[in-house]
GROMACS .gro file of C-alpha atoms in nm:
model
  332
    1MET     CA    1  -0.008  20.859  24.075
    2ALA     CA    2  -0.062  21.141  24.307
    3LYS     CA    3   0.237  21.344  24.417
    4LYS     CA    4   0.317  21.343  24.791
    5ALA     CA    5   0.439  21.635  24.975
    6LEU     CA    6   0.539  21.694  25.355
    7ILE     CA    7   0.481  22.041  25.500
    8THR     CA    8   0.631  22.142  25.820
    9GLY     CA    9   0.446  22.429  26.009
   10ILE     CA   10   0.120  22.327  25.845
   11THR     CA   11  -0.077  22.467  26.116
   12GLY     CA   12   0.056  22.804  26.051
   13GLN     CA   13  -0.092  23.086  25.820
   14ASP     CA   14   0.137  22.975  25.540
   15GLY     CA   15   0.113  22.604  25.592
   16SER     CA   16  -0.274  22.594  25.562
   17TYR     CA   17  -0.272  22.789  25.251
   18LEU     CA   18   0.007  22.564  25.095
   19ALA     CA   19  -0.195  22.264  25.230
   20GLU     CA   20  -0.510  22.410  25.030
   21LEU     CA   21  -0.333  22.473  24.729
   22LEU     CA   22  -0.159  22.132  24.699
   23LEU     CA   23  -0.482  21.943  24.783
   24SER     CA   24  -0.650  22.122  24.497
   25LYS     CA   25  -0.384  22.010  24.232
   26GLY     CA   26  -0.445  21.638  24.361
   27TYR     CA   27  -0.154  21.606  24.598
   28GLU     CA   28  -0.135  21.364  24.930
   29VAL     CA   29  -0.016  21.588  25.192
   30TYR     CA   30   0.154  21.483  25.521
   31GLY     CA   31   0.168  21.778  25.769
   32MET     CA   32   0.415  21.775  26.061
   33ILE     CA   33   0.259  21.889  26.391
   34ARG     CA   34   0.426  21.911  26.715
   35ARG     CA   35   0.265  21.735  27.033
   36SER     CA   36   0.105  21.987  27.260
   37SER     CA   37  -0.167  21.974  27.531
   38SER     CA   38  -0.403  22.130  27.294
   39PHE     CA   39  -0.511  22.121  26.932
   40ASN     CA   40  -0.389  22.401  26.714
   41THR     CA   41  -0.535  22.303  26.396
   42ALA     CA   42  -0.789  22.543  26.351
   43ARG     CA   43  -0.662  22.670  26.018
   44LEU     CA   44  -0.706  22.324  25.881
   45GLU     CA   45  -1.059  22.236  26.006
   46HIS     CA   46  -1.230  22.344  25.702
   47ILE     CA   47  -1.022  22.081  25.496
   48TYR     CA   48  -1.112  21.813  25.745
   49SER     CA   49  -1.485  21.908  25.690
   50ASP     CA   50  -1.458  21.927  25.325
   51PRO     CA   51  -1.724  21.671  25.202
   52HIS     CA   52  -1.487  21.599  24.886
   53GLU     CA   53  -1.188  21.383  24.901
   54SER     CA   54  -0.933  21.643  25.020
   55GLY     CA   55  -0.969  21.593  25.379
   56ALA     CA   56  -0.900  21.200  25.301
   57ARG     CA   57  -0.563  21.317  25.123
   58MET     CA   58  -0.421  21.523  25.435
   59HIS     CA   59  -0.253  21.336  25.701
   60LEU     CA   60  -0.119  21.492  26.032
   61VAL     CA   61   0.203  21.311  26.150
   62TYR     CA   62   0.391  21.426  26.506
   63GLY     CA   63   0.750  21.565  26.460
   64ASP     CA   64   0.962  21.821  26.545
   65LEU     CA   65   1.248  22.022  26.362
   66ASN     CA   66   1.442  21.961  26.683
   67ASP     CA   67   1.414  21.580  26.665
   68GLY     CA   68   1.660  21.466  26.366
   69SER     CA   69   1.601  21.092  26.414
   70ARG     CA   70   1.213  21.174  26.358
   71LEU     CA   71   1.264  21.381  26.057
   72ASN     CA   72   1.473  21.086  25.920
   73HIS     CA   73   1.170  20.838  25.999
   74LEU     CA   74   0.909  21.054  25.849
   75ILE     CA   75   1.111  21.102  25.523
   76ARG     CA   76   1.166  20.724  25.496
   77THR     CA   77   0.775  20.634  25.583
   78THR     CA   78   0.578  20.893  25.380
   79LYS     CA   79   0.856  20.915  25.091
   80PRO     CA   80   0.747  21.275  24.987
   81ASP     CA   81   0.817  21.413  24.628
   82GLU     CA   82   0.826  21.734  24.785
   83ILE     CA   83   0.912  21.890  25.116
   84TYR     CA   84   0.813  22.241  25.217
   85ASN     CA   85   0.986  22.371  25.527
   86LEU     CA   86   0.764  22.636  25.687
   87GLY     CA   87   0.830  22.541  26.059
   88ALA     CA   88   1.010  22.796  26.271
   89GLN     CA   89   0.985  23.028  26.585
   90SER     CA   90   0.862  23.305  26.347
   91HIS     CA   91   0.816  23.574  26.579
   92VAL     CA   92   1.080  23.865  26.515
   93ARG     CA   93   1.009  24.036  26.863
   94VAL     CA   94   1.027  23.685  27.057
   95SER     CA   95   1.305  23.588  26.900
   96PHE     CA   96   1.512  23.824  27.117
   97ASP     CA   97   1.353  23.684  27.407
   98VAL     CA   98   1.426  23.302  27.329
   99PRO     CA   99   1.706  23.346  27.115
  100GLU     CA  100   1.874  23.005  27.159
  101PHE     CA  101   1.512  22.831  27.101
  102THR     CA  102   1.488  23.039  26.783
  103GLY     CA  103   1.831  22.939  26.666
  104ASP     CA  104   1.787  22.570  26.726
  105THR     CA  105   1.457  22.550  26.551
  106THR     CA  106   1.461  22.822  26.273
  107GLY     CA  107   1.838  22.766  26.194
  108LEU     CA  108   1.956  22.411  26.294
  109GLY     CA  109   1.606  22.263  26.206
  110VAL     CA  110   1.661  22.331  25.861
  111LEU     CA  111   2.022  22.162  25.864
  112ARG     CA  112   1.840  21.841  26.039
  113LEU     CA  113   1.583  21.824  25.777
  114LEU     CA  114   1.847  21.871  25.492
  115ASP     CA  115   2.075  21.611  25.637
  116ALA     CA  116   1.769  21.356  25.691
  117ILE     CA  117   1.708  21.365  25.322
  118ARG     CA  118   2.075  21.329  25.270
  119GLU     CA  119   2.107  21.032  25.502
  120THR     CA  120   1.788  20.850  25.376
  121GLY     CA  121   1.924  20.885  25.025
  122HIS     CA  122   1.546  20.959  24.923
  123GLU     CA  123   1.516  21.185  24.607
  124CYS     CA  124   1.286  21.463  24.660
  125LYS     CA  125   1.268  21.858  24.628
  126PHE     CA  126   1.307  22.082  24.914
  127TYR     CA  127   1.177  22.412  24.956
  128GLN     CA  128   1.320  22.646  25.236
  129ALA     CA  129   1.102  22.948  25.341
  130SER     CA  130   1.370  23.227  25.378
  131SER     CA  131   1.280  23.579  25.488
  132SER     CA  132   1.305  23.934  25.408
  133GLU     CA  133   1.430  23.968  25.761
  134MET     CA  134   1.762  23.850  25.656
  135PHE     CA  135   1.816  24.186  25.497
  136GLY     CA  136   1.763  24.362  25.824
  137LYS     CA  137   1.948  24.677  25.812
  138VAL     CA  138   1.923  24.686  25.442
  139GLN     CA  139   2.235  24.724  25.221
  140GLU     CA  140   2.028  24.863  24.910
  141VAL     CA  141   1.683  24.951  24.795
  142PRO     CA  142   1.515  24.764  24.686
  143GLN     CA  143   1.645  24.423  24.787
  144THR     CA  144   1.722  24.159  24.533
  145GLU     CA  145   1.858  23.783  24.549
  146ASP     CA  146   2.207  23.922  24.544
  147THR     CA  147   2.178  24.205  24.813
  148PRO     CA  148   2.390  24.110  25.118
  149PHE     CA  149   2.220  23.991  25.420
  150TYR     CA  150   2.240  24.199  25.744
  151PRO     CA  151   2.004  24.028  25.979
  152ARG     CA  152   1.894  24.236  26.312
  153SER     CA  153   1.749  24.009  26.521
  154PRO     CA  154   1.798  23.615  26.634
  155TYR     CA  155   1.542  23.546  26.411
  156GLY     CA  156   1.681  23.698  26.102
  157ALA     CA  157   2.047  23.547  26.180
  158ALA     CA  158   1.895  23.206  26.218
  159LYS     CA  159   1.722  23.247  25.880
  160VAL     CA  160   2.031  23.353  25.723
  161PHE     CA  161   2.203  23.001  25.870
  162GLY     CA  162   1.895  22.833  25.704
  163HIS     CA  163   1.900  22.991  25.370
  164TRP     CA  164   2.298  22.946  25.341
  165ILE     CA  165   2.285  22.591  25.441
  166THR     CA  166   1.994  22.504  25.187
  167VAL     CA  167   2.245  22.676  24.914
  168ASN     CA  168   2.543  22.454  25.079
  169TYR     CA  169   2.354  22.132  25.056
  170ARG     CA  170   2.222  22.204  24.707
  171GLU     CA  171   2.604  22.264  24.578
  172SER     CA  172   2.764  21.987  24.779
  173TYR     CA  173   2.522  21.702  24.722
  174ASN     CA  174   2.345  21.805  24.405
  175MET     CA  175   2.020  21.835  24.586
  176PHE     CA  176   1.709  21.996  24.439
  177ALA     CA  177   1.699  22.259  24.725
  178CYS     CA  178   1.555  22.614  24.660
  179SER     CA  179   1.466  22.905  24.898
  180GLY     CA  180   1.196  23.174  24.866
  181ILE     CA  181   1.293  23.489  25.017
  182LEU     CA  182   0.958  23.608  25.114
  183PHE     CA  183   0.887  23.947  25.228
  184ASN     CA  184   0.589  24.026  25.473
  185HIS     CA  185   0.286  23.842  25.382
  186GLU     CA  186  -0.055  23.839  25.552
  187SER     CA  187  -0.402  23.717  25.559
  188PRO     CA  188  -0.709  23.685  25.804
  189ARG     CA  189  -0.506  23.347  25.922
  190ARG     CA  190  -0.222  23.558  26.043
  191GLY     CA  191  -0.127  23.514  26.424
  192GLU     CA  192  -0.271  23.756  26.635
  193THR     CA  193   0.042  23.878  26.794
  194PHE     CA  194   0.168  23.985  26.447
  195VAL     CA  195   0.140  24.377  26.414
  196THR     CA  196  -0.120  24.357  26.118
  197ARG     CA  197  -0.369  24.108  26.240
  198LYS     CA  198  -0.318  24.292  26.593
  199ILE     CA  199  -0.457  24.585  26.422
  200THR     CA  200  -0.725  24.447  26.220
  201ARG     CA  201  -0.818  24.231  26.523
  202ALA     CA  202  -0.860  24.529  26.739
  203VAL     CA  203  -1.058  24.706  26.458
  204GLY     CA  204  -1.308  24.455  26.481
  205ARG     CA  205  -1.326  24.466  26.867
  206ILE     CA  206  -1.344  24.857  26.864
  207VAL     CA  207  -1.632  24.869  26.620
  208HIS     CA  208  -1.832  24.623  26.837
  209GLY     CA  209  -1.734  24.795  27.158
  210LEU     CA  210  -1.517  24.522  27.306
  211GLN     CA  211  -1.191  24.751  27.347
  212ASP     CA  212  -1.102  25.099  27.280
  213LYS     CA  213  -0.715  25.116  27.240
  214ILE     CA  214  -0.448  24.945  27.082
  215PHE     CA  215  -0.088  24.942  27.208
  216LEU     CA  216   0.194  24.937  26.927
  217GLY     CA  217   0.552  25.019  26.913
  218ASN     CA  218   0.720  25.178  26.588
  219LEU     CA  219   0.465  25.316  26.337
  220ASP     CA  220   0.722  25.425  26.096
  221ALA     CA  221   0.879  25.075  26.014
  222LYS     CA  222   0.788  25.011  25.647
  223ARG     CA  223   0.728  24.670  25.496
  224ASP     CA  224   0.662  24.515  25.173
  225TRP     CA  225   0.309  24.351  25.233
  226GLY     CA  226   0.160  24.083  25.019
  227PHE     CA  227  -0.126  23.831  25.070
  228ALA     CA  228  -0.027  23.499  25.203
  229GLY     CA  229  -0.221  23.290  24.966
  230ASP     CA  230  -0.066  23.471  24.659
  231TYR     CA  231   0.294  23.374  24.800
  232VAL     CA  232   0.247  22.991  24.877
  233GLU     CA  233   0.171  22.977  24.488
  234ALA     CA  234   0.528  23.098  24.429
  235MET     CA  235   0.654  22.845  24.655
  236TRP     CA  236   0.493  22.548  24.467
  237LEU     CA  237   0.631  22.723  24.111
  238MET     CA  238   0.962  22.719  24.247
  239MET     CA  239   0.946  22.332  24.311
  240GLN     CA  240   0.793  22.285  23.957
  241GLN     CA  241   1.135  22.425  23.793
  242ASP     CA  242   1.393  22.211  23.606
  243GLN     CA  243   1.670  22.363  23.832
  244PRO     CA  244   1.644  22.480  24.182
  245ASP     CA  245   1.726  22.835  24.275
  246ASP     CA  246   1.650  23.123  24.508
  247TYR     CA  247   1.378  23.392  24.455
  248VAL     CA  248   1.270  23.705  24.621
  249VAL     CA  249   0.887  23.712  24.637
  250ALA     CA  250   0.735  24.063  24.709
  251THR     CA  251   0.508  24.307  24.573
  252GLY     CA  252   0.769  24.578  24.504
  253GLU     CA  253   0.563  24.833  24.724
  254THR     CA  254   0.623  24.964  25.087
  255HIS     CA  255   0.389  25.080  25.333
  256SER     CA  256   0.429  25.200  25.704
  257VAL     CA  257   0.268  25.051  26.015
  258LYS     CA  258   0.093  25.392  25.998
  259ASP     CA  259  -0.032  25.325  25.654
  260PHE     CA  260  -0.184  25.002  25.746
  261LEU     CA  261  -0.367  25.173  26.046
  262GLU     CA  262  -0.492  25.445  25.833
  263GLU     CA  263  -0.616  25.168  25.559
  264ALA     CA  264  -0.776  24.949  25.860
  265PHE     CA  265  -0.960  25.228  26.043
  266LYS     CA  266  -1.069  25.408  25.700
  267HIS     CA  267  -1.248  25.104  25.605
  268VAL     CA  268  -1.461  25.145  25.903
  269ASN     CA  269  -1.501  25.519  25.904
  270LEU     CA  270  -1.279  25.564  26.216
  271LYS     CA  271  -0.958  25.781  26.278
  272TRP     CA  272  -0.680  25.571  26.395
  273GLU     CA  273  -0.539  25.843  26.580
  274ASP     CA  274  -0.833  25.811  26.863
  275HIS     CA  275  -0.732  25.446  26.956
  276ILE     CA  276  -0.362  25.401  26.938
  277GLU     CA  277  -0.093  25.436  27.217
  278ILE     CA  278   0.255  25.397  27.202
  279ASP     CA  279   0.398  25.121  27.434
  280PRO     CA  280   0.789  25.075  27.433
  281ARG     CA  281   0.744  24.720  27.531
  282TYR     CA  282   0.675  24.666  27.165
  283TYR     CA  283   1.004  24.825  27.034
  284ARG     CA  284   1.271  24.580  26.920
  285PRO     CA  285   1.624  24.627  27.049
  286ALA     CA  286   1.753  24.664  26.678
  287GLU     CA  287   1.475  24.776  26.447
  288VAL     CA  288   1.440  24.709  26.068
  289ASP     CA  289   1.344  25.035  25.924
  290LEU     CA  290   1.246  24.946  25.554
  291LEU     CA  291   1.222  24.650  25.368
  292LEU     CA  292   1.127  24.643  25.006
  293GLY     CA  293   1.146  24.356  24.752
  294ASP     CA  294   1.218  24.333  24.383
  295SER     CA  295   1.054  24.002  24.260
  296SER     CA  296   1.165  24.056  23.888
  297LYS     CA  297   1.336  23.708  23.885
  298ALA     CA  298   1.015  23.548  24.017
  299ARG     CA  299   0.780  23.734  23.781
  300GLU     CA  300   1.027  23.639  23.470
  301LYS     CA  301   1.127  23.289  23.542
  302LEU     CA  302   0.806  23.163  23.747
  303ASN     CA  303   0.545  23.382  23.580
  304TRP     CA  304   0.440  23.462  23.925
  305ARG     CA  305   0.231  23.790  23.996
  306PRO     CA  306   0.081  23.902  24.346
  307LYS     CA  307  -0.282  23.938  24.281
  308VAL     CA  308  -0.405  24.105  24.612
  309ASP     CA  309  -0.300  24.456  24.654
  310PHE     CA  310  -0.232  24.640  24.958
  311PRO     CA  311  -0.584  24.790  25.007
  312GLY     CA  312  -0.753  24.475  24.926
  313LEU     CA  313  -0.512  24.294  25.179
  314VAL     CA  314  -0.609  24.508  25.458
  315GLN     CA  315  -0.994  24.516  25.379
  316MET     CA  316  -0.997  24.126  25.361
  317MET     CA  317  -0.837  24.107  25.710
  318VAL     CA  318  -1.063  24.395  25.854
  319ASP     CA  319  -1.373  24.245  25.708
  320TYR     CA  320  -1.291  23.893  25.870
  321ASP     CA  321  -1.211  24.025  26.210
  322LEU     CA  322  -1.532  24.231  26.201
  323LYS     CA  323  -1.739  23.898  26.181
  324LEU     CA  324  -1.494  23.747  26.449
  325ALA     CA  325  -1.555  24.051  26.698
  326GLU     CA  326  -1.943  24.043  26.596
  327LYS     CA  327  -1.950  23.663  26.727
  328GLU     CA  328  -1.748  23.772  27.013
  329ALA     CA  329  -1.997  24.055  27.106
  330ALA     CA  330  -2.284  23.796  27.055
  331ALA     CA  331  -2.125  23.561  27.304
  332ASN     CA  332  -2.083  23.819  27.534
   0.00000   0.00000   0.00000
């Protein structure tokens, strides 16, 4: 009998890649989506249009991490073998503008989901999407599973709550609850307000004469950037273990925003310096200067490895956005 998975945040970057992975492994996938006035399912449309059976094995169900009774109902009715909690208000800069909403969704949403599992008594495995932003003002380099947290944003603080409440429910109720402490991971499906996609989207539009400048904040911030498609595989591997545990998922390399610009513009034979303007609006009230993950534990215990390197990731994103801009230019 096919395994069943429930994914919150299925319409996001990670949710869409995870849905693909699970469907390829024969799962029946339930994806929780919020009701809105317009469909936000563009990242999933290729699954629906798949002539094979995968589209028939994916079901979208309405729900919200702010609604505990609905979460309870979904667990009782879908009876998933695995629950992946990828839903969140996930934009760090925006979390300073909507801190209460961020805390409620990104932090308390985890508690509501875990408590729904506990209340229903349904036995399943639970995955929490923790974040490298929990390390914030880093206490050591590189960061491991044992590095103390020092979040520097409402998002980071909410993720710390989500992480520790997962550990708490694992230890208090003997639940299979694990966390992946994922460092920055990008793809052509990344939201356009995130700095990496903002850059590659702009590169495509600059090449096709649709814009000339990109407005950015701190170019010196350094991140450990990987490919989202590789990282969802680590999530799945964590859930296949005999015992639940927490794992850092990272490439072990760090690059600055400036490095990302350099790689993206070099790919289209342009100089990034000609197209960048610094806008103070994009600075965070408290900056995270450097994130660098040590994923030795995931590599050793899960036998996980990132397959896409930094130049490959940037080029993949630029190539995708060049095609997007070409269509945009043709439409204009």
